[in-house]
XYZ file of C-alpha atoms in Angstrom:
615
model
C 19.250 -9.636 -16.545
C 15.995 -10.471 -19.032
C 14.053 -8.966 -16.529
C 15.839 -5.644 -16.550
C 16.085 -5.522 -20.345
C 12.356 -6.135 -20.458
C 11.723 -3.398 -18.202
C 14.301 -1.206 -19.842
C 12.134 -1.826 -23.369
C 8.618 -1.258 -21.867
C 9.932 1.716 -20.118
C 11.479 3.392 -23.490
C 7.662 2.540 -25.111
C 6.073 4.190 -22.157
C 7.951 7.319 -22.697
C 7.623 7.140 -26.641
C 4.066 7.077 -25.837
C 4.234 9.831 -22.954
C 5.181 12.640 -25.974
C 3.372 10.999 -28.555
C 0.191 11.556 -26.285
C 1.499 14.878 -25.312
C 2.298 16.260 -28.047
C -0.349 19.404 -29.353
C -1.550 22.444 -28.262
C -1.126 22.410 -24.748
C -1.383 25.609 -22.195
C 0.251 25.323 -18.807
C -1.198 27.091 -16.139
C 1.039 28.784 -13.181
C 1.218 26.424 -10.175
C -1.354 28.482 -8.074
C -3.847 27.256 -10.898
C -3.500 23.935 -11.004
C -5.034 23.275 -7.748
C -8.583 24.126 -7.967
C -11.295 24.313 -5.477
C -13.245 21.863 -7.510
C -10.206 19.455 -7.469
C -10.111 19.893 -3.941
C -13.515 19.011 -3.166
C -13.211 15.696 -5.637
C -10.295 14.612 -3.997
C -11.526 14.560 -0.297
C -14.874 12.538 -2.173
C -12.322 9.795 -4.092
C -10.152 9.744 -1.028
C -12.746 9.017 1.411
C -14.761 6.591 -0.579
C -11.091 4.990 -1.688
C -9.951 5.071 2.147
C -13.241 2.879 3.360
C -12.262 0.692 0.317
C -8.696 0.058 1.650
C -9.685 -0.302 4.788
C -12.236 -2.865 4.654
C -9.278 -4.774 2.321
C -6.949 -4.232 4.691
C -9.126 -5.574 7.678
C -10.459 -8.376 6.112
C -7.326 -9.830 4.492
C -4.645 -7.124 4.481
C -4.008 -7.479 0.709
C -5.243 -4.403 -0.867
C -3.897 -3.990 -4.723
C -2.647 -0.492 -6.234
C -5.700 1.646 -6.688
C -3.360 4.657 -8.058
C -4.849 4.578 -11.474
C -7.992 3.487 -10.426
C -8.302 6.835 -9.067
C -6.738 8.642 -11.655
C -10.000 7.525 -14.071
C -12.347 7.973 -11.011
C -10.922 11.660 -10.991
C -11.522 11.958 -14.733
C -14.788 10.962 -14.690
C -15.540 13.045 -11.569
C -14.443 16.526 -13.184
C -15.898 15.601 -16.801
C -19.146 15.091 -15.560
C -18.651 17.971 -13.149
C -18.529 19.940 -16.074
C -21.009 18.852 -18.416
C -23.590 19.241 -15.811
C -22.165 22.801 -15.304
C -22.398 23.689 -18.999
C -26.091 22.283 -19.540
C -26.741 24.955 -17.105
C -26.038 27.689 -18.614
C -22.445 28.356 -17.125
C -19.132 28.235 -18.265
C -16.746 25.748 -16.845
C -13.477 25.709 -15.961
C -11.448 23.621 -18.598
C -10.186 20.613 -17.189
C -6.451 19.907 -18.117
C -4.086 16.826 -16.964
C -2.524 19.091 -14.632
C -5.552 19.291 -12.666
C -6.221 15.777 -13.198
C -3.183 14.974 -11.667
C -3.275 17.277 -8.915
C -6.583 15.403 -7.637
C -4.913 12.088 -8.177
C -1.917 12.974 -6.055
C -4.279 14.461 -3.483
C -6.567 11.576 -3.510
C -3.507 8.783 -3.847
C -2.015 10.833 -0.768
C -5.265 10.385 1.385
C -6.187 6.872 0.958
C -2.584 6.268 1.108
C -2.773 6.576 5.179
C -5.777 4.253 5.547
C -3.168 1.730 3.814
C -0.526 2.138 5.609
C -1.673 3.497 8.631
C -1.633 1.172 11.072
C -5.092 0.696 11.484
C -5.257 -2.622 10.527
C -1.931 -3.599 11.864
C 1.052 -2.161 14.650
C -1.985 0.557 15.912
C -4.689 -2.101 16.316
C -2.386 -4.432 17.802
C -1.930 -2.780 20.496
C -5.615 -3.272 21.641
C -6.793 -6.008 24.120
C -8.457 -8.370 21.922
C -5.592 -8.729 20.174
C -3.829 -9.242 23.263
C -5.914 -11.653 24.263
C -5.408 -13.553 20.982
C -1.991 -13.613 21.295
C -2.018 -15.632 24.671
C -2.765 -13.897 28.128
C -0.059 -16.526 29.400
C 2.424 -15.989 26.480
C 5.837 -15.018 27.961
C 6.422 -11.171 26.510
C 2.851 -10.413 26.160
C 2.886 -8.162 28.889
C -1.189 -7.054 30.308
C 0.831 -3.502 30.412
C 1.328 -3.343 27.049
C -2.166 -2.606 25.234
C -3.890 0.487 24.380
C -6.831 0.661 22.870
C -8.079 2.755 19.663
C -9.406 6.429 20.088
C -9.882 8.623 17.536
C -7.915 11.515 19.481
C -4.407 9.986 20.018
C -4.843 8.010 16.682
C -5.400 11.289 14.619
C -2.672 13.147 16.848
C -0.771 9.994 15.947
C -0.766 9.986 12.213
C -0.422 13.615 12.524
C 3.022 13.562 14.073
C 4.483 10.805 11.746
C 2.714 11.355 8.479
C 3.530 14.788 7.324
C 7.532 14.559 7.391
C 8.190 14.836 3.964
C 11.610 13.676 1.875
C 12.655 14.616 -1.784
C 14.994 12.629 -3.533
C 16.576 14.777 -6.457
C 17.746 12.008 -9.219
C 16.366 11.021 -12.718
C 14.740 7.734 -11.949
C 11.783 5.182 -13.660
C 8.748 5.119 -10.767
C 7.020 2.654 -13.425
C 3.573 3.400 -11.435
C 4.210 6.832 -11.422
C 5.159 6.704 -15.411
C 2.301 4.440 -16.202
C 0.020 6.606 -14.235
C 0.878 9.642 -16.500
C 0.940 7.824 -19.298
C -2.813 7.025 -18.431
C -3.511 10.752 -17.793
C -2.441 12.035 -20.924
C -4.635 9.265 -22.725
C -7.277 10.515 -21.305
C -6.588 14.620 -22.313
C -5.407 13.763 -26.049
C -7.419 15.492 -28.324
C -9.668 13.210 -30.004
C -9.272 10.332 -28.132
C -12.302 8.377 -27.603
C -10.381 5.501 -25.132
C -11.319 7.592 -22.019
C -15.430 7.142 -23.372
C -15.005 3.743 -23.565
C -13.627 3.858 -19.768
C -16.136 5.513 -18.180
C -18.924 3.584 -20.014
C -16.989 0.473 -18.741
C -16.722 2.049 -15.245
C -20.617 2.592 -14.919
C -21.651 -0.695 -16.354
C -19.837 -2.745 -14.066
C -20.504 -0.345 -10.865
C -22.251 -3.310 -9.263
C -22.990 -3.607 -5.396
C -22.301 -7.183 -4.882
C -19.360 -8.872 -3.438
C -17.221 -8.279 -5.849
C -14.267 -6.642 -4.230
C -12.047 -9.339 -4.420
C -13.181 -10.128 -8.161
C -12.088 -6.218 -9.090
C -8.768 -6.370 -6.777
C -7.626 -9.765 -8.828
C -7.927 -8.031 -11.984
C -6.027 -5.027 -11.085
C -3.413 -7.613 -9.497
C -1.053 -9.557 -11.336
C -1.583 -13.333 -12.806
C 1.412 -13.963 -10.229
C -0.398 -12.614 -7.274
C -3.762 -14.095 -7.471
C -2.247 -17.605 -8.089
C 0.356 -17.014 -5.725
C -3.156 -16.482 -3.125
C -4.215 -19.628 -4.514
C -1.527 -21.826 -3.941
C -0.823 -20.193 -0.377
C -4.635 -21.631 0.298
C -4.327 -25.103 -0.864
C -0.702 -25.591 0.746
C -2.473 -24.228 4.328
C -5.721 -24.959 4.524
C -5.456 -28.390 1.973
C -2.662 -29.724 3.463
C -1.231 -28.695 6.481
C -3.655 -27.237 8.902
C -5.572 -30.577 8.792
C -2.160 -32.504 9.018
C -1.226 -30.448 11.911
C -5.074 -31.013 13.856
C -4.797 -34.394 13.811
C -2.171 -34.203 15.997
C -3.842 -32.489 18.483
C -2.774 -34.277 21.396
C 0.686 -35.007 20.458
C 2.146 -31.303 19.492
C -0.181 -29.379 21.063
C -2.999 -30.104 24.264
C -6.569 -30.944 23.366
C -8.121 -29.011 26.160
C -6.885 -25.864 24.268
C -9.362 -23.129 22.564
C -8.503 -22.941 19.213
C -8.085 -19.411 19.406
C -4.702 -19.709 21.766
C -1.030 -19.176 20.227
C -0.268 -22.843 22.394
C -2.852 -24.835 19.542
C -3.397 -24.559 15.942
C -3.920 -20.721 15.961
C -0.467 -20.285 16.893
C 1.141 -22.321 13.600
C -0.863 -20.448 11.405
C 0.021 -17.335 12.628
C 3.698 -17.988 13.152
C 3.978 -19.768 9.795
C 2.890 -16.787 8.586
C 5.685 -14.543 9.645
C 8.073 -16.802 8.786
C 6.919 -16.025 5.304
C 6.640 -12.617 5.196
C 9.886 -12.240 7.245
C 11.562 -14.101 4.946
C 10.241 -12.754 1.769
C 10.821 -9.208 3.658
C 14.519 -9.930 4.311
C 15.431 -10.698 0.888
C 14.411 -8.086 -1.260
C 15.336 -5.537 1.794
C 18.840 -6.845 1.173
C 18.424 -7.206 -2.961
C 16.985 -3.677 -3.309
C 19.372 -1.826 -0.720
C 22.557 -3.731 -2.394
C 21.138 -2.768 -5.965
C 20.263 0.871 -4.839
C 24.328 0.915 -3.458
C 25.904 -0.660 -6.826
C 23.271 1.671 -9.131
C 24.296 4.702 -7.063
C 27.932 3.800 -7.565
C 27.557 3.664 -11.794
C 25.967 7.263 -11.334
C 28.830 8.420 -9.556
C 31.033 6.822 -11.881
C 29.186 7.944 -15.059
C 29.104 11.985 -13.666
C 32.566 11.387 -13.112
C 32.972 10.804 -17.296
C 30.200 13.350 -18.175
C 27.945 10.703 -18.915
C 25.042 13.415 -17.874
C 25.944 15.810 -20.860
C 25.781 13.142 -23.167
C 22.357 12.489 -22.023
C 21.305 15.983 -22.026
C 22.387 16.133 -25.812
C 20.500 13.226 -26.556
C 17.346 14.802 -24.884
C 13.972 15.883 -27.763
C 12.224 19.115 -27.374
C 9.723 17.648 -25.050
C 11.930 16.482 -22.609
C 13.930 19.415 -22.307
C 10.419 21.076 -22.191
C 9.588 19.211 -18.814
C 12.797 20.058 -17.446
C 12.735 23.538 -17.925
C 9.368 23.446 -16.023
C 10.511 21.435 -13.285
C 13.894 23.469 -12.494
C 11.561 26.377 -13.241
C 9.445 25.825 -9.982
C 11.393 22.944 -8.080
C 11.510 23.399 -4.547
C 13.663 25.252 -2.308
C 15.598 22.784 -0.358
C 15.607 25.138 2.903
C 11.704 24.637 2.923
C 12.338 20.520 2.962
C 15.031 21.413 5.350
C 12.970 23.589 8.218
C 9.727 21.432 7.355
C 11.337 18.755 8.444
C 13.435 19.891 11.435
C 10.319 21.479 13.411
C 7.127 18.217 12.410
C 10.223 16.215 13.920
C 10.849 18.264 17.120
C 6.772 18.519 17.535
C 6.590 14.337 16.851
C 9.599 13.883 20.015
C 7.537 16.225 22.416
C 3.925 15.076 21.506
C 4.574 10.742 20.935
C 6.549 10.304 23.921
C 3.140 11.760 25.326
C 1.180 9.427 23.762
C 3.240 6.113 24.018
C 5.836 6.479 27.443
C 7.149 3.497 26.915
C 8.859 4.948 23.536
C 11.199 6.812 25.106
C 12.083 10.905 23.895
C 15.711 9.577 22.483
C 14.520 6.596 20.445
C 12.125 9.204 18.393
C 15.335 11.391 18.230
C 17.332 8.568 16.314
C 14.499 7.578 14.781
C 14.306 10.955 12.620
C 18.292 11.457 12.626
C 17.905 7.877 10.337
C 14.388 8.432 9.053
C 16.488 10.764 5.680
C 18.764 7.945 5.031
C 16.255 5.659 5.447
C 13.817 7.211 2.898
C 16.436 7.903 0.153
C 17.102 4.865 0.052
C 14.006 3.412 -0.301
C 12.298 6.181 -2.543
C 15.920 5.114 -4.502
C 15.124 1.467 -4.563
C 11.411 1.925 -5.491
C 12.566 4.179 -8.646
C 14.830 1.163 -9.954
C 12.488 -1.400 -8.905
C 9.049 0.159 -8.157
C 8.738 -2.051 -4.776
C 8.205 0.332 -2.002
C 9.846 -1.733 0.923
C 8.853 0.814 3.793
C 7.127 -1.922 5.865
C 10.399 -3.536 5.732
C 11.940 -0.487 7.608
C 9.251 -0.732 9.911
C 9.474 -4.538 11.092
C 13.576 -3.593 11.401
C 12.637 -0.889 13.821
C 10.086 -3.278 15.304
C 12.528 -5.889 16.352
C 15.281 -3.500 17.321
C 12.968 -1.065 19.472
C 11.288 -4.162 21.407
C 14.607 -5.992 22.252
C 16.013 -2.825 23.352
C 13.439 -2.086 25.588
C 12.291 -4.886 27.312
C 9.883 -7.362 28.496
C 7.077 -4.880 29.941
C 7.216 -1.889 27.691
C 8.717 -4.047 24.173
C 5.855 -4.549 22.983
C 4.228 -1.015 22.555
C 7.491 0.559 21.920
C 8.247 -1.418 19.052
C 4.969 -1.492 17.536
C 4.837 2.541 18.066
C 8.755 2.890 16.634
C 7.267 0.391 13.237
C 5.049 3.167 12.930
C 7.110 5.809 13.186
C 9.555 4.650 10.761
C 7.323 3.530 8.252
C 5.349 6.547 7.804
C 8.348 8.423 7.312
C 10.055 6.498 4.541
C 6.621 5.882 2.794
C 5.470 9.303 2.402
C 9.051 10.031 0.569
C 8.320 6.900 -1.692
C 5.006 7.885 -2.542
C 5.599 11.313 -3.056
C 8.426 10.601 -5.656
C 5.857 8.353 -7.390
C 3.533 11.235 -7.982
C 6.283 13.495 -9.206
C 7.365 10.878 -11.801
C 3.679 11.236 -12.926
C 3.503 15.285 -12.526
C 7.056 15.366 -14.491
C 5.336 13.545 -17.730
C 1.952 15.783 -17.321
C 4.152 18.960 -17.182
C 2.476 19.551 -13.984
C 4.185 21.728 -11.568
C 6.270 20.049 -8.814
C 5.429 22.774 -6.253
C 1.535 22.474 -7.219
C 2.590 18.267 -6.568
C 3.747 19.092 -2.969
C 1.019 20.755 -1.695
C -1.746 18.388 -3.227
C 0.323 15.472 -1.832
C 0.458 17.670 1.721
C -3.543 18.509 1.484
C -4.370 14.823 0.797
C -2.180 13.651 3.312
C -3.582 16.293 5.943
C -7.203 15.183 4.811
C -6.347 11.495 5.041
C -5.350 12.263 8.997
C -8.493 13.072 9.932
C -10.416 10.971 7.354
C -8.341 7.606 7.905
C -9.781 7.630 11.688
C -12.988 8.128 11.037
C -13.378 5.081 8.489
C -11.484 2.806 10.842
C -14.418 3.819 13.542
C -17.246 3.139 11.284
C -15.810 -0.215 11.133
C -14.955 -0.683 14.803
C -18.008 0.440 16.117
C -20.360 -1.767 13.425
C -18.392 -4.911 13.436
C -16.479 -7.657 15.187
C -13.212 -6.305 14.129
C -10.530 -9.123 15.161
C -12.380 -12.054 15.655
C -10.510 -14.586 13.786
C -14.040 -16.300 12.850
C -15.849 -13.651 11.821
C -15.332 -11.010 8.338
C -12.857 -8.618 9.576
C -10.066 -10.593 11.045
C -7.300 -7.790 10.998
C -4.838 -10.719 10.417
C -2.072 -8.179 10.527
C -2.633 -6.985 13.791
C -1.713 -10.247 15.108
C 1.637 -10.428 13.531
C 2.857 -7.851 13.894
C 1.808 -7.912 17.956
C 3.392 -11.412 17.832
C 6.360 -10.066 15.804
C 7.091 -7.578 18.902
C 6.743 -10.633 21.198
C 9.582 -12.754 18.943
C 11.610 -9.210 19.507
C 10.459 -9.396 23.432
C 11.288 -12.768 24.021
C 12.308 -14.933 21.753
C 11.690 -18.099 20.331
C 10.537 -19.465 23.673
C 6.811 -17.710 22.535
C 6.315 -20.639 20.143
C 4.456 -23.983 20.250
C 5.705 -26.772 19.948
C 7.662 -27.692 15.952
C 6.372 -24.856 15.401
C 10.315 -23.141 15.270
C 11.417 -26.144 12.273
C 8.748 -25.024 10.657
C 9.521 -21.466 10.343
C 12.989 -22.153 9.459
C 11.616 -24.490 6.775
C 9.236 -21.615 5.544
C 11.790 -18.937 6.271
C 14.445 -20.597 4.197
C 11.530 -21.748 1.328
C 10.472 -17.564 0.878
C 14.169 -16.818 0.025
C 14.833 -19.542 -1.761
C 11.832 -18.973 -4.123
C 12.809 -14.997 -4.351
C 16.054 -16.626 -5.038
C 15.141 -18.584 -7.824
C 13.258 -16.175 -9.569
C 15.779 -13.678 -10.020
C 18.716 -16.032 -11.132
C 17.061 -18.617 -13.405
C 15.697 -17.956 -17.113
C 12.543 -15.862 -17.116
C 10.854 -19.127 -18.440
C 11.710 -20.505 -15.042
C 11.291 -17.682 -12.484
C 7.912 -16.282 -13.838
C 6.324 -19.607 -12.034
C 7.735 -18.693 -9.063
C 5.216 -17.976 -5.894
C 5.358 -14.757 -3.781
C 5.783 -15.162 -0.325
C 4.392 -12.702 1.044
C 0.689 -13.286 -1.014
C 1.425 -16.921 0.141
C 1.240 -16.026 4.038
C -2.082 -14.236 3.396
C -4.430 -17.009 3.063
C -2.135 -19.192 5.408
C -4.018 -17.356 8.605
C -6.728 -15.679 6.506
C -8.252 -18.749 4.794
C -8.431 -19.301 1.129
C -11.776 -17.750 0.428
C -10.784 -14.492 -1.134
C -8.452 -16.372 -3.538
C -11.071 -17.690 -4.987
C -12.236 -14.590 -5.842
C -9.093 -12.834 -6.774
C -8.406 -15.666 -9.119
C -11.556 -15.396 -10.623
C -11.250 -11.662 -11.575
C -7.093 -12.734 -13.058
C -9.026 -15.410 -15.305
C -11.426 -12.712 -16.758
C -8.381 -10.770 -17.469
C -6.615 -13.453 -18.867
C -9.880 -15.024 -21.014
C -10.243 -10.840 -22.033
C -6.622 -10.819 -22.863
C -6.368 -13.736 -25.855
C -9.790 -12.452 -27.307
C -9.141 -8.756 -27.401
C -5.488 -8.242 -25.963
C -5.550 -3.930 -27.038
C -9.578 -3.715 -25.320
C -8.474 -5.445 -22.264
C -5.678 -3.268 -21.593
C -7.811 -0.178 -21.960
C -10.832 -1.465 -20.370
C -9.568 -3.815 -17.348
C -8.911 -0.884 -14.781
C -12.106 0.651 -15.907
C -14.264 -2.395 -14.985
C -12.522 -3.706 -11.722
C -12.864 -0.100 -10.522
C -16.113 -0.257 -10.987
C -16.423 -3.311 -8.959
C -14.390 -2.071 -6.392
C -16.116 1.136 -5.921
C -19.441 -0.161 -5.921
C -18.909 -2.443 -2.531
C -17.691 0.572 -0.828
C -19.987 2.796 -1.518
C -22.507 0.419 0.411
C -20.377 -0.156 2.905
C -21.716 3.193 4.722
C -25.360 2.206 4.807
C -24.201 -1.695 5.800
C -22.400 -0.021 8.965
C -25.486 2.161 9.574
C -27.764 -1.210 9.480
C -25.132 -3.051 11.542
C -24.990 0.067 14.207
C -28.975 -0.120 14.311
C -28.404 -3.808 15.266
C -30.946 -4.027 11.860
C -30.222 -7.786 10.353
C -30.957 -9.192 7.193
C -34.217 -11.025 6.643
C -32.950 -13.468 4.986
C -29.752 -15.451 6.198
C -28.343 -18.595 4.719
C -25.602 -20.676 5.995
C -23.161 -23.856 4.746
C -22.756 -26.211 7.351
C -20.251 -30.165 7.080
C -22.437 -32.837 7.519
């Protein structure tokens, strides 16, 4: 209950702040206006740079933090220097409002978006043969039938078919990211605010191209997150791995590689899904039972004509952005046919691409894909925890138990997919109108910028996946790019396939143990004083580092103690300048990550190469 008071109070300040910061002279441009060519252009450069960021995150450790406002700043800086350069020649530019600013964000947000959630780095890339080959070639339910490896034609086709299916939830509710992300936009457009300076200077002086990825990413993530990373690390690869290898012999044989699901390999990644499982179950079952008893109040509260009240209550602004959203909302018939004919093209065309998902299971799949989407665009309103991977590992489980030992696999890894696409794009979408709603941006100019950017991430997503896969060992569990997902979610369709037959041996207490500890904790945290539960671990960052290793915690919790350090000196500075610097750490690794893959594909090898080994 603390918890939803404190959110209730920060939310009220963000909004105070929202029409304090919008307040002024302020033009709005028709719809057709908003979206520029300029904005266009800047959004296919931040979502491609942004979408080789996320991807290297998500194949090296599959954690990649919420770049949304990242980008919003990026986009700000983009356009203002755009048009400074413009004026000092002699030209007139285009002024650059928060409408526009948005519009890029949402387009950009919308095209990295797909490299995140993709697949690439998980259900797609599982389907190849190395990872089949790391799962066990002996491993009851790993069929030799069931692997397909990446090309950039069925992939693009792929994302195509499940990406652009677009739902609209019509209710008032919080999206904090989308609110805070608005709230950032209009700091930056308020007349005489010299904040968004201070930014960009922070941006450029800490656009560094070292390794310091991991260092930006743990100061964009929580204090909870990074530690959470940490003690994931310590618990794994402190205590139990080496417990576990000295009993080589005993639970599992010696003459193993230690790559095979029968030795060591196979706890980790096991253990693993235990923990996100767990952690996955709970606040599926939290968030769907809060969205049910929330949606009951608001049927109870239009029954009293709670809503008029409310509409009394409203100030000038508000009633100001809902004039302009009823003004140019949506037709629902659009929505309606949109939908109906990108699902009847996605039941000819992936049937085509995957047989072993049959024609009828894509059917159902869209019949529930609506349902499925309101209610988690619903519960990420309330909550701002967009559970659509949750959907996915559901459909996972169901799809490869219903189908069987030889096509399971495939089927249920193409059916995550499916599912998951769906209900993100809705949650994502409903994000960015939260934002567009406090910008007085138009909701119509909002659906097409999130349809461009999602179009442009289709064909852009592939390509940075490639540049990866052709210049690295992508899926070697000893080398940089692991792609721990891949694994577990392959080995997730196998539990669906067969069973808990597919594990080694006390490996199964285990899971229960970890299973049962992920709930528990979630558990904990939400009942006990917020003295209590804010010490809590997440689950799910726990797993991370349990198959990953703990090196990137190190890093992560380096960049959380520079927040925190920045925090007691200059609390006000570090909130304005923290997503300003750790952008600019972020961004700077990925801009070099083009001419590293060029070097790498030219077989061209450092001069100088130093290595740690035990004595």
């Amino acid at each position: 209950m603390e918890e939803v008071k404190d959110t209730k109070e920060k939310e009220r300040e963000d909004m105070e702040e929202v029409h304090e910061e919008t307040e002024g002279s302020r033009t709005i441009q028709p719809w057709t206006q908003q979206i520029t060519v300029r904005g266009v252009i800047v959004s296919i450069l931040i979502g491609t740079v942004y979408s080789v960021i996320a991807m290297k995150l998500n194949l090296t450790t599959g954690w990649v933090p919420n770049l949304n406002v990242s980008a919003a700043l990026i986009a700000f800086l983009f356009i203002r220097t755009w048009t400074k350069v413009v004026e000092k020649a002699g030209y007139t530019a285009k002024p650059f409002t928060r409408q526009e600013n948005t519009m890029i964000q949402t387009c950009a947000v919308a095209c990295y978006s797909i490299a995140i959630g993709g697949g690439f780095a998980s259900y797609l890339l599982g389907l190849n043969r190395k990872t089949y080959e790391l799962s066990g070639v002996d491993t009851e339910g790993n069929s030799a039938k069931a692997i397909k490896e990446p090309g950039l034609g069925w992939m693009t086709g792929f994302l195509f078919a499940s990406s652009l299916q677009v739902m609209i939830v019509d209710l008032k509710l919080t999206y904090p990211s989308g609110l805070a992300t608005a709230v950032l936009i209009n700091g930056f457009h308020s007349q005489g605010n010299k904040s968004a300076k201070k930014q960009v200077r922070g941006f450029l002086r800490f656009f560094f191209d070292f390794s310091l990825t991991y260092v930006g990413a743990g100061m964009i993530c929580s204090h909870l997150v990074n530690l959470s990373l940490l003690f994931g690390a310590v618990i794994s690869y402190g205590i139990m791995w080496p417990l576990i290898n000295r009993l080589k012999g005993q639970w599992f044989s010696e003459d193993l590689q230690e790559s095979s699901m029968r030795s060591l390999y196979g706890y980790k990644v096991f253990v693993s899904v235990a923990l996100i499982l767990g952690d996955g179950l709970y606040n599926f079952l939290k968030i769907l039972s809060f969205t049910l008893i929330n949606i009951h109040g608001r049927l109870k509260d239009r029954a009293r004509n709670r809503d008029e009240e409310d509409d009394r209550k409203k100030t000038a602004e508000d009633r100001k952005q809902n004039e302009l959203f009823i003004r140019e909302t949506i037709p629902m018939w659009i929505g309606v046919v949109g939908y109906v004919v990108l699902s009847i093209v996605s039941v000819v065309v992936i049937p085509i691409m995957f047989p072993q998902l049959k024609w009828y299971y894509v059917i159902v799949a869209y019949i529930l894909a609506p349902s499925l989407a309101f209610c988690n665009a619903y519960g990420a309103g309330l909550t701002d925890m967009n559970m659509a991977y949750n959907y996915g590992k559901v459909a996972l489980f169901v799809l490869a138990a219903l189908t069987g030992k030889e096509n399971g696999v495939i089927a249920g890894l193409a059916g995550c997919g499916l599912i998951k696409s769906v209900v993100s794009v809705a949650c994502i979408l409903m994000q960015d109108f939260k934002t567009a709603y406090y910008t007085l941006a138009s909701p119509r100019a909002m659906f097409l910028s999130q349809a461009i950017g999602t179009a442009i991430g289709c064909v852009v997503t592939p390509l940075s996946f490639f540049l990866f896969y052709k210049s690295f060992d992508v899926g070697n569990p000893y080398g940089e790019f692991k792609a721990p997902y891949a694994l577990i979610y392959r080995n997730m369709a196998i539990l669906g396939v067969q069973g808990f037959s597919a594990l080694p041996r006390h490996c199964l207490q285990l899971c229960y143990g970890f299973f049962a500890f992920a709930v528990l904790v979630n558990f904990v945290r939400d009942v006990s004083p917020h003295k209590i539960g804010k010490w809590m671990p997440l689950p799910m960052a726990m797993a991370m580092p349990f198959l990953v290793g703990g090196y990137f915690a190190i890093d992560m919790c380096l960049g959380t103690l520079v927040v925190f350090a920045w925090q007691k000196l200059n609390a006000k500075k570090a909130e304005l300048m923290v997503p300003a610097v750790a952008s600019g750490l972020i961004c700077g690794e990925g801009l070099w990550i083009l001419p590293a893959s060029i070097l790498a594909l030219a077989k061209i090898n450092p001069p100088i190469c130093m290595k740690f080994l035990p004595s």
